Coordinates of C-alpha atoms in Angstrom, one line a residue:
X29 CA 73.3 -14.6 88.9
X30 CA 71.4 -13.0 86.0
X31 CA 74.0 -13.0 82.8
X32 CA 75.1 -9.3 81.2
X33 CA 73.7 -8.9 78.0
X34 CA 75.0 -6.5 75.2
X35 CA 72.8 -4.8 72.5
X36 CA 73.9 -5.2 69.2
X37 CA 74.3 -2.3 66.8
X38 CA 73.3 -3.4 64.0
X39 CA 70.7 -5.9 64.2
X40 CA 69.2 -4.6 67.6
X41 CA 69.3 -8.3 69.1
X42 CA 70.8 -9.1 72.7
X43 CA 73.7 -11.1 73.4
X44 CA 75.9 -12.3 75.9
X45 CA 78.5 -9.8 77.5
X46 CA 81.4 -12.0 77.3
X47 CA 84.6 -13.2 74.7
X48 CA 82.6 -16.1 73.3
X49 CA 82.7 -15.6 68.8
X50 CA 79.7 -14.0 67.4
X51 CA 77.7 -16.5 65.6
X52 CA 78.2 -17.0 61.9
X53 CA 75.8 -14.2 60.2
X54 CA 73.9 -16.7 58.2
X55 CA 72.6 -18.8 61.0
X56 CA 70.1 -15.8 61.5
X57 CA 67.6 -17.8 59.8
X58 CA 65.7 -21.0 60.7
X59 CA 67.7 -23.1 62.9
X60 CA 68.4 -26.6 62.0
X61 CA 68.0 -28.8 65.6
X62 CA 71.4 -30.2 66.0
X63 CA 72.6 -31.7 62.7
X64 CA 73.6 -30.5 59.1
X65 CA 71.1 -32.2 56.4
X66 CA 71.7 -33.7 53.2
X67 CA 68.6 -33.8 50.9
X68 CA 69.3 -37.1 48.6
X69 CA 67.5 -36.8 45.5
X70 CA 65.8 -39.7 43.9
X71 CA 64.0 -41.0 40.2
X72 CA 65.0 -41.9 36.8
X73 CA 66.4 -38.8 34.5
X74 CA 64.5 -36.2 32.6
X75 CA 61.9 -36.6 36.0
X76 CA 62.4 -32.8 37.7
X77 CA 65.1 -33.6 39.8
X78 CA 67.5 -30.7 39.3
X79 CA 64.8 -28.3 38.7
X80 CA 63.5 -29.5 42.4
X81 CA 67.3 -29.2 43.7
X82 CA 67.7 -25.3 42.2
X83 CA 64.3 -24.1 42.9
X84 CA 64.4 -25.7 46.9
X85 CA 68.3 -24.2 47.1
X86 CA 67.0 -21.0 46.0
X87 CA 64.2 -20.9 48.3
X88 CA 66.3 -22.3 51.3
X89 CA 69.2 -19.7 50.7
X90 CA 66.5 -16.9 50.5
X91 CA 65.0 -17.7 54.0
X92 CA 68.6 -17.7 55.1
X93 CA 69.4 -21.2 55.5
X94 CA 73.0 -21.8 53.7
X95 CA 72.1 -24.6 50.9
X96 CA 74.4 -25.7 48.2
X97 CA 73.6 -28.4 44.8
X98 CA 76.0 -30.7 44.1
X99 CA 75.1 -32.2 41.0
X100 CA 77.2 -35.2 40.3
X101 CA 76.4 -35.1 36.2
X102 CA 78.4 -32.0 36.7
X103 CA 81.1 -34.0 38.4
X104 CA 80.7 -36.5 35.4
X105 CA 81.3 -34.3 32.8
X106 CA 84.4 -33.4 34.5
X107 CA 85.9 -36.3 35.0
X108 CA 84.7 -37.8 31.3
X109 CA 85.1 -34.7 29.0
X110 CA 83.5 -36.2 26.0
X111 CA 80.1 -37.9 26.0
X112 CA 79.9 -40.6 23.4
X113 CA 76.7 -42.3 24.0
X114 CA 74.0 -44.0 25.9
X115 CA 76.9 -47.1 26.3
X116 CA 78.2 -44.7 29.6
X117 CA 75.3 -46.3 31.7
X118 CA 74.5 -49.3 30.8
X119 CA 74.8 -51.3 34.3
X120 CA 77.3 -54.0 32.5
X121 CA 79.9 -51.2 31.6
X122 CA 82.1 -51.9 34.7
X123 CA 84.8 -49.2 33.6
X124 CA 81.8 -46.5 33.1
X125 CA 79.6 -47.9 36.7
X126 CA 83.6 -47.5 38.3
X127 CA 83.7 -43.8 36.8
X128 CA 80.4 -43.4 38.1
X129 CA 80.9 -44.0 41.3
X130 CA 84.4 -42.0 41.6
X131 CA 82.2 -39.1 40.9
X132 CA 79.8 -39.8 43.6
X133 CA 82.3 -40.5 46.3
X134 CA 83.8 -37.3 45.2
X135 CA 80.5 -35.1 45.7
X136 CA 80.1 -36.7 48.8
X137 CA 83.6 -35.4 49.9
X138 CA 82.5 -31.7 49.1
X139 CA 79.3 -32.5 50.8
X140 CA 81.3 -32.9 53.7
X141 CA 83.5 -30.0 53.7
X142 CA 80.5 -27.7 52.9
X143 CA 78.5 -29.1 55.7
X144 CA 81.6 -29.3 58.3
X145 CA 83.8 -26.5 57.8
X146 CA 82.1 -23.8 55.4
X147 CA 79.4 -23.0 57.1
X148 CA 76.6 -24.7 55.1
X149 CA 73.3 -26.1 57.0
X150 CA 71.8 -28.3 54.0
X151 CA 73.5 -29.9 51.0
X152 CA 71.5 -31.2 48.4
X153 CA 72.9 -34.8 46.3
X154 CA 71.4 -34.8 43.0
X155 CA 71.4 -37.7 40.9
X156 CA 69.7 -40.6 40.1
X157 CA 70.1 -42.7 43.5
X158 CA 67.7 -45.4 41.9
X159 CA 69.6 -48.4 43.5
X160 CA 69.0 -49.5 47.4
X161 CA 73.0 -50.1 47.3
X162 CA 73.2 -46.5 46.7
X163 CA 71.3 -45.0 48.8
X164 CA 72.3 -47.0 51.5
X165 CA 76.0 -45.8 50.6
X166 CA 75.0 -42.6 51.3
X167 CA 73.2 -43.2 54.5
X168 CA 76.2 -44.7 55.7
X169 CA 78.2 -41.6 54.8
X170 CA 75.9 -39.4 56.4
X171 CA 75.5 -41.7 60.0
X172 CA 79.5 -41.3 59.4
X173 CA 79.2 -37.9 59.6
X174 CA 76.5 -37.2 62.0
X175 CA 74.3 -35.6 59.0
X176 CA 70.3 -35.9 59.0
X177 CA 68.8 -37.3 56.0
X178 CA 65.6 -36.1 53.5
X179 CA 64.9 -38.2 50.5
X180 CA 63.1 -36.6 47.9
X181 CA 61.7 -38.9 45.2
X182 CA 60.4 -37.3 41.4
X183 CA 58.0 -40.4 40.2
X184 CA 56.3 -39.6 36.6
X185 CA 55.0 -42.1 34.2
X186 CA 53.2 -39.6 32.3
X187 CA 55.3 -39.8 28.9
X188 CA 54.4 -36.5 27.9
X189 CA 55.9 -35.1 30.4
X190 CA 59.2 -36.9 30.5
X191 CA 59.2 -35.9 26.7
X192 CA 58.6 -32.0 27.3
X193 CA 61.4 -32.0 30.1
X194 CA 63.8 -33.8 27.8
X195 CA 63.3 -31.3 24.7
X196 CA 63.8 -28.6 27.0
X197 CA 66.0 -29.0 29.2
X198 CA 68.2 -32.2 28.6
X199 CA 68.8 -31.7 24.7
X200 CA 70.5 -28.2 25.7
X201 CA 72.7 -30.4 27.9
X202 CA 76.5 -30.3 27.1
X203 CA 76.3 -33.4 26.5
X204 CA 74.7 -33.1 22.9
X205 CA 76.2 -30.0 22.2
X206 CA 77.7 -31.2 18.7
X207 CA 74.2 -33.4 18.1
X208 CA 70.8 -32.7 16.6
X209 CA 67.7 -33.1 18.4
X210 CA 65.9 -36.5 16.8
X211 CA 69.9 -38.3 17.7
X212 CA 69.9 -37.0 21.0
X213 CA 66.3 -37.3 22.1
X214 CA 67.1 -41.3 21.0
X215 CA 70.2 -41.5 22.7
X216 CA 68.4 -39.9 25.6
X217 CA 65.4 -42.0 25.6
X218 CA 68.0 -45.4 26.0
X219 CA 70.1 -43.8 29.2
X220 CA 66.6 -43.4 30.9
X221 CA 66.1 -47.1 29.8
X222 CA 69.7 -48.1 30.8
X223 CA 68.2 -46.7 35.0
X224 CA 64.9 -48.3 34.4
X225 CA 65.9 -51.7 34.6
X226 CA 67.3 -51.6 38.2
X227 CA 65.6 -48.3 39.5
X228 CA 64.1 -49.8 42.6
X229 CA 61.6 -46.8 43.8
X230 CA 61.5 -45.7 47.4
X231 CA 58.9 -48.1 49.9
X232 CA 57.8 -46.2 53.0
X233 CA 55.9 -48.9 53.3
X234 CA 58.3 -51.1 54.0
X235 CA 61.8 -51.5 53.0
X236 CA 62.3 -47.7 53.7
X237 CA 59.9 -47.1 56.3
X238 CA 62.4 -46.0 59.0
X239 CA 63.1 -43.1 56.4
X240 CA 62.7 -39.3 56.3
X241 CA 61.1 -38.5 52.4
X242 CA 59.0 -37.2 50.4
X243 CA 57.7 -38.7 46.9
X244 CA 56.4 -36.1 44.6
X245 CA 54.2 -38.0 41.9
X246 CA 53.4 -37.0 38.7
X247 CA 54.7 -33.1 39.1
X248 CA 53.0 -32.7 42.5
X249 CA 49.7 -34.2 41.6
X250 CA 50.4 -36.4 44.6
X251 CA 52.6 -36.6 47.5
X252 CA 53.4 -39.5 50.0
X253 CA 55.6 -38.0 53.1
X254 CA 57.0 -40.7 55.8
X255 CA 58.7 -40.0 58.8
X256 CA 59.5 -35.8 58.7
X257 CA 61.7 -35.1 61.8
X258 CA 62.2 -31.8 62.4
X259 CA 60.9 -28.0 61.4
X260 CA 63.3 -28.0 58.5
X261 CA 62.0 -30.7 56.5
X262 CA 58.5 -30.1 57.2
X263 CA 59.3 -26.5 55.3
X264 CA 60.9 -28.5 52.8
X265 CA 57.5 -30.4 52.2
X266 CA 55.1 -27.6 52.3
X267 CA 57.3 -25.5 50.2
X268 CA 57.6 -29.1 47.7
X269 CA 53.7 -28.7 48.1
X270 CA 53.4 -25.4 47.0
X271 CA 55.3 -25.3 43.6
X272 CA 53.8 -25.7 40.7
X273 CA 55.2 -25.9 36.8
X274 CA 52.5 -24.2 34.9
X275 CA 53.4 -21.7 32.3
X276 CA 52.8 -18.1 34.1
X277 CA 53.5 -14.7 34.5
X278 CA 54.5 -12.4 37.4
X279 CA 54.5 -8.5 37.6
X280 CA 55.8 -6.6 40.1
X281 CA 55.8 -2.8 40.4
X282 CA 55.9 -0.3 43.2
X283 CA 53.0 2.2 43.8
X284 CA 53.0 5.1 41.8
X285 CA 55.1 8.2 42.7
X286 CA 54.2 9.2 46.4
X287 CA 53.7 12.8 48.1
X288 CA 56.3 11.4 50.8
X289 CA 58.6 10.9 47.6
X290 CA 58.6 14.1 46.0
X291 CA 59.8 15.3 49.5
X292 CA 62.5 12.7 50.0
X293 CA 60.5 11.1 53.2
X294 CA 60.5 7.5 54.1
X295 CA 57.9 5.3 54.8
X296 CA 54.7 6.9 56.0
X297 CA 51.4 6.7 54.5
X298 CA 50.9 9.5 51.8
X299 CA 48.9 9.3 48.9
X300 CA 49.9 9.3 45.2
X301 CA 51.1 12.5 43.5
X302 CA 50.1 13.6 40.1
X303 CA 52.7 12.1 38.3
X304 CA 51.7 9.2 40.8
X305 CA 48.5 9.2 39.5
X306 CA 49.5 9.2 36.0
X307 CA 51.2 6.2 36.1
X308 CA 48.4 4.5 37.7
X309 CA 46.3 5.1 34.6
X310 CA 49.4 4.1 32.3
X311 CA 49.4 0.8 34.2
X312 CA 45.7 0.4 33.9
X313 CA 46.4 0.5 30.3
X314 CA 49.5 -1.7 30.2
X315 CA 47.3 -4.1 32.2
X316 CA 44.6 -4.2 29.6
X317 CA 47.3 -4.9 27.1
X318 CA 49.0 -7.7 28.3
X319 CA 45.5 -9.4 27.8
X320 CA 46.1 -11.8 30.7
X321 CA 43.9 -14.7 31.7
X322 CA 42.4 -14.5 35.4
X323 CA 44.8 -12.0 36.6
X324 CA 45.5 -12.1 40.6
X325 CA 46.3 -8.3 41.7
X326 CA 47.8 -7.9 45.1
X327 CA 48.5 -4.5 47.0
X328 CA 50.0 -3.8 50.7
X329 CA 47.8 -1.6 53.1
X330 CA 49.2 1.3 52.2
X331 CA 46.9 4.4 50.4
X332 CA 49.3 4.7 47.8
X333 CA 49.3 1.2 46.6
X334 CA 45.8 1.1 46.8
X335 CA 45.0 4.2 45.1
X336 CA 47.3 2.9 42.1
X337 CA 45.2 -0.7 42.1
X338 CA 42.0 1.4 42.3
X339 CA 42.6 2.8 38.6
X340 CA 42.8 -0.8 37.7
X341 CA 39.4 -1.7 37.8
X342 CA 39.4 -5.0 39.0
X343 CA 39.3 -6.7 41.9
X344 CA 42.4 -6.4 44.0
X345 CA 43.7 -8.2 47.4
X346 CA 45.6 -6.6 50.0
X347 CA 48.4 -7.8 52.1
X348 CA 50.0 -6.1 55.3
X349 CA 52.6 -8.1 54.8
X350 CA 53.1 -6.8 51.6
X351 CA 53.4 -3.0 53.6
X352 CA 56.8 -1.2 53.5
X353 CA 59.7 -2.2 55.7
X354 CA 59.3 -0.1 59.1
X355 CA 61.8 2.0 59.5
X356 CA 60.8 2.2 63.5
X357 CA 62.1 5.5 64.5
X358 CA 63.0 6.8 61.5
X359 CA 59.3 6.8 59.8
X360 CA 58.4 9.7 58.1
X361 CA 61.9 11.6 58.1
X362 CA 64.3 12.6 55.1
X363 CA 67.5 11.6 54.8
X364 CA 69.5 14.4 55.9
X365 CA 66.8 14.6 59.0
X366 CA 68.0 10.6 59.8
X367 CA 71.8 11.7 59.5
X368 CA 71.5 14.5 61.8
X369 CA 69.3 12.9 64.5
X370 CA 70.8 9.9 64.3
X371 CA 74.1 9.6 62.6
X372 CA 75.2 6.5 64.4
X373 CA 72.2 4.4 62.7
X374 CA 72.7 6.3 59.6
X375 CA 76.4 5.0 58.9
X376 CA 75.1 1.7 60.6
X377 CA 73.0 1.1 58.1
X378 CA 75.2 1.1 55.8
X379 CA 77.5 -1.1 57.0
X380 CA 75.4 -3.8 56.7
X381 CA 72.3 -3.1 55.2
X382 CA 71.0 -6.5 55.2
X383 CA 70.5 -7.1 59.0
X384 CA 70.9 -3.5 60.4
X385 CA 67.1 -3.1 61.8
X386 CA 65.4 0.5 62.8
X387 CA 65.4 1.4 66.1
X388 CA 61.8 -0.1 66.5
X389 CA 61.5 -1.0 63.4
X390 CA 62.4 -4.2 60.4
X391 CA 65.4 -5.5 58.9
X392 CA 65.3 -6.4 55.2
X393 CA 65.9 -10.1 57.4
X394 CA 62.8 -9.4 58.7
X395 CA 60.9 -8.4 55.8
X396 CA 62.3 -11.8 54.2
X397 CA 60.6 -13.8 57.0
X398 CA 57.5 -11.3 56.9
X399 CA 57.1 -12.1 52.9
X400 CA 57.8 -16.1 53.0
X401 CA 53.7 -16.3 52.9
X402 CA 53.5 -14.2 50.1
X403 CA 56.1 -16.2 48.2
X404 CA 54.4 -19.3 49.2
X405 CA 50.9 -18.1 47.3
X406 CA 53.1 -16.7 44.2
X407 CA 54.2 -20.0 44.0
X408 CA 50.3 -21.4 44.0
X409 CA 49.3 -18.9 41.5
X410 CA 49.2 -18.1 37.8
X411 CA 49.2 -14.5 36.7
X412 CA 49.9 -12.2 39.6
X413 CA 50.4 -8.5 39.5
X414 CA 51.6 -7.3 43.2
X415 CA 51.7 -3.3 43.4
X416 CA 54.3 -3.1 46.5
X417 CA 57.2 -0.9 47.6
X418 CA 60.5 -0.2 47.2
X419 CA 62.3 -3.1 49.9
X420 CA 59.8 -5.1 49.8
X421 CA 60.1 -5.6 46.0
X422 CA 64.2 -6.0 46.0
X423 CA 62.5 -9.0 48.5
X424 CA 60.4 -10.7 46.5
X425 CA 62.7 -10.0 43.5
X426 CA 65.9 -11.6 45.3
X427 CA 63.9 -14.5 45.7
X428 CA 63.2 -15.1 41.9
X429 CA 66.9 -14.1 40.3
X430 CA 68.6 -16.2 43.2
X431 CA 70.4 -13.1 44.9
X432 CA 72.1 -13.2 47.9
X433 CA 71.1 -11.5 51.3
X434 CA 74.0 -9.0 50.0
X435 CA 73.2 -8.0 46.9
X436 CA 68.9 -8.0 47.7
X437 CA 69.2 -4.5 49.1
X438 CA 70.7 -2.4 46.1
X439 CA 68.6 -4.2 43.5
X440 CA 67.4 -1.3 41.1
X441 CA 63.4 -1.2 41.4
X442 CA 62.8 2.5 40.2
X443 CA 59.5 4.1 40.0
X444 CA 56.7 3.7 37.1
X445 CA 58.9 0.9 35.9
X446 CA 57.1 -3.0 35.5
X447 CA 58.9 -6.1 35.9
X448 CA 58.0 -9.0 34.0
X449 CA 59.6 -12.5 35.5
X450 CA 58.6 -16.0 33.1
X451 CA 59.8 -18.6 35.2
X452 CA 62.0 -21.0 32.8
X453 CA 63.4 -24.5 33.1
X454 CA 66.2 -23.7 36.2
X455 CA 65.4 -19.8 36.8
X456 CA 63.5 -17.1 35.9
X457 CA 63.4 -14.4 32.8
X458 CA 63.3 -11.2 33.9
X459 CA 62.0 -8.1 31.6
X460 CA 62.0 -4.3 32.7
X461 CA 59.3 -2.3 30.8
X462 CA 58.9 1.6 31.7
X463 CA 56.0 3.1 31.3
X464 CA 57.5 6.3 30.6
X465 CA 56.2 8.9 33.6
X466 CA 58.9 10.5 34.8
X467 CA 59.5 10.1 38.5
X468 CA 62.2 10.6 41.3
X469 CA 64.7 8.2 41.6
X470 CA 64.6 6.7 45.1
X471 CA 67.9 4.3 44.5
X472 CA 71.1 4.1 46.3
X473 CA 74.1 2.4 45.0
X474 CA 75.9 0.5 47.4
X475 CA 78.3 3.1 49.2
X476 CA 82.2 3.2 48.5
X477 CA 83.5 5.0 51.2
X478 CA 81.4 4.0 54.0
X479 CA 81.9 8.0 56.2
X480 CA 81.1 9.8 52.8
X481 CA 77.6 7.8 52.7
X482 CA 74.8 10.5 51.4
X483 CA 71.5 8.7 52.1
X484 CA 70.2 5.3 53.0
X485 CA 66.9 3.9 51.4

């Protein structure tokens, strides 16, 4: 017999009509088939790893899949408070390699809670892992558990490189807080040396062959994959294949001020007004100033994104999945037209603004998974200016400042206002620069008192 199935309110998706527990609310996103994953990361220090581990997290949290870091240095500098010197990890310091691996049992341990009982999907190890004896510890903890396993391995032998990454990031470690630069870049040089001798580098083509990974050479010049098994981890790789560390800039601005919202309407497709229009010509002029190499400019398919790329005068690309979040049944209204026509989706809304979806319409959920394209190619590019809307900006934005699914809705994108993010070492700079055209202000702040709610947007 045919099972009843209930609507739900919020996100519009059917369910079964019985006393079974709603499913968690982040396992909306991509499904992992059967088993929790722990991503082990491999290579000597100062090699990418942690800035792989944040920037995949980020990514995997945005999409909606629940990802954590555990970074045993962190776990390190906890148990040892002080940090002498290089001495720590040299492989004959028993009482140090015994600290050592205290700290990496004890990550492992919160691996395991946050995969079994808090409602995480992927944990991510980061640390060295350069032994077999090691890594084979950890495979046994994760067959132990019934956890999946994704090695990704950061090989670079370019000394440059190695050199930038430890001037910027390592020397601001806390480890040489009290130390100048020439003293720690030495004392960091002989810790890498102190791995080198028994790093023994991942072998798909043999000792490891039976593994899942992925070895990133020389900062994605190269990549050797073995053995992906499932749709998870083949994300991981193309997402691993997408990144790149090239200094670069990324603007992102909404159209200029529409018809639609002088009049306090949603969505649509109206053109700019005049202020609108001024602010076009002020970002033509900004544009001009920033004096940008080879600057990408993308726009949705709406007229008044287009119109404000038009006054540009350069080439421009447009993207319908850059268009507005569909508000379904609600397109083209006001606000006080949605509460009285619909009050019961206008308080919905703002319950949880996240997944509620239009009645026909998109979730900001949905707008994520409509955008992960557009993040991919952001991630290929340079200098990109995208001219986009209100949601989907608080989208793309999210994604780049690491903010959850609850905070990505009331992010503060106002009108004839730029954005300027500079990626950095573990995150992203973010600089808000007004072009001074006065507009309306189309934010809501999160509500208080959920029955006094004014608007939603």
């Amino acid at each position: 017999m045919p099972m009843e199935l209930t609507q739900s309110r919020i996100q519009k998706i059917w369910l079964p009509n019985d006393n079974r527990p709603a499913l968690p609310r982040r396992s909306c996103g991509p499904q992992l088939a059967n088993s929790p994953t722990v991503i082990v990361m491999v290579g000597l220090p100062a090699r990418g790893k942690t800035y792989i581990s944040k920037k995949l997290t980020r990514y995997l949290n945005w999409i909606g899949v629940p990802t954590k870091v555990f970074n045993v240095g962190e776990y390190r500098r906890e148990a040892v408070k002080h940090y002498s010197s290089y001495d720590f990890f040299r492989p004959d310091n028993e009482e140090a390699m015994k600290v050592r691996r205290q700290c990496a049992m004890a990550a492992l341990r919160d691996v395991k809670l946050y995969l079994t009982e808090e409602g995480g999907q992927i944990a991510v190890f980061d640390a060295t892992n350069t032994t077999r004896e090691r890594r084979g510890m950890i495979l046994n903890f994760a067959k132990e558990n019934g956890f999946k396993v994704f090695f990704i391995e950061s090989v670079c032998n370019d000394p440059n490189v190695v050199a930038t990454n430890v001037m910027e990031v390592k020397l601001s470690s806390p480890d040489y807080r009290d130390c100048n630069s020439t003293d720690a870049m030495e004392d960091f040089m002989k810790r890498i040396n102190c791995y080198q001798a028994s790093y023994q580098p991942l072998d798909p083509d043999d000792y490891d062959r039976e593994l899942s990974l992925i070895k990133v050479i020389d900062v994605g010049r190269r990549f050797l994959v073995n053995r992906v098994q499932d749709h998870i981890q083949s994300r991981i790789v193309y997402y691993l294949m997408n990144i790149h560390v090239q200094p670069r800039t990324i603007y992102l601005c909404r159209h200029g001020e529409s018809e639609f919202n002088l009049k306090g309407r949603i969505g649509g497709d109206s053109g700019l007004s005049n202020r609108g229009k001024k602010f076009a010509e002020a970002l033509n002029k900004f544009v001009e100033e920033q004096n940008l190499k080879d600057l990408k400019i993308w726009t949705s398919q709406l007229k008044r994104t287009i119109q404000t790329a038009e006054a540009l005068q350069l080439p421009y690309e447009q993207w319908k999945a850059l268009n507005e979040i569909d508000a379904g049944v609600c397109e083209e209204m006001t606000y006080e037209e949605i509460r009285d026509q619909h009050p019961e989706e206008f308080a919905l809304r703002d319950q949880d603004k996240y997944y509620y979806r239009y009645p026909s319409g998109e979730s900001y959920q949905d707008l994520v998974q409509r955008l992960e394209p557009v993040i991919m190619e952001l991630e290929r590019q340079e200098n990109v200016l995208v001219i986009c809307h209100q949601a989907v900006m608080r989208c793309l934005l999210a994604y780049f400042l690491d903010k959850s699914a609850d905070e990505m809705p009331y992010l503060k994108c106002p009108l004839h206002t730029v954005l300027k993010l500079t990626p950095v070492a573990y995150g992203c700079r973010v600089e808000s620069i007004s072009l001074n055209i006065e507009a309306v202000n189309t934010h809501r702040d999160r509500p208080e008192n959920m029955n006094n709610s004014q608007k939603p947007s």
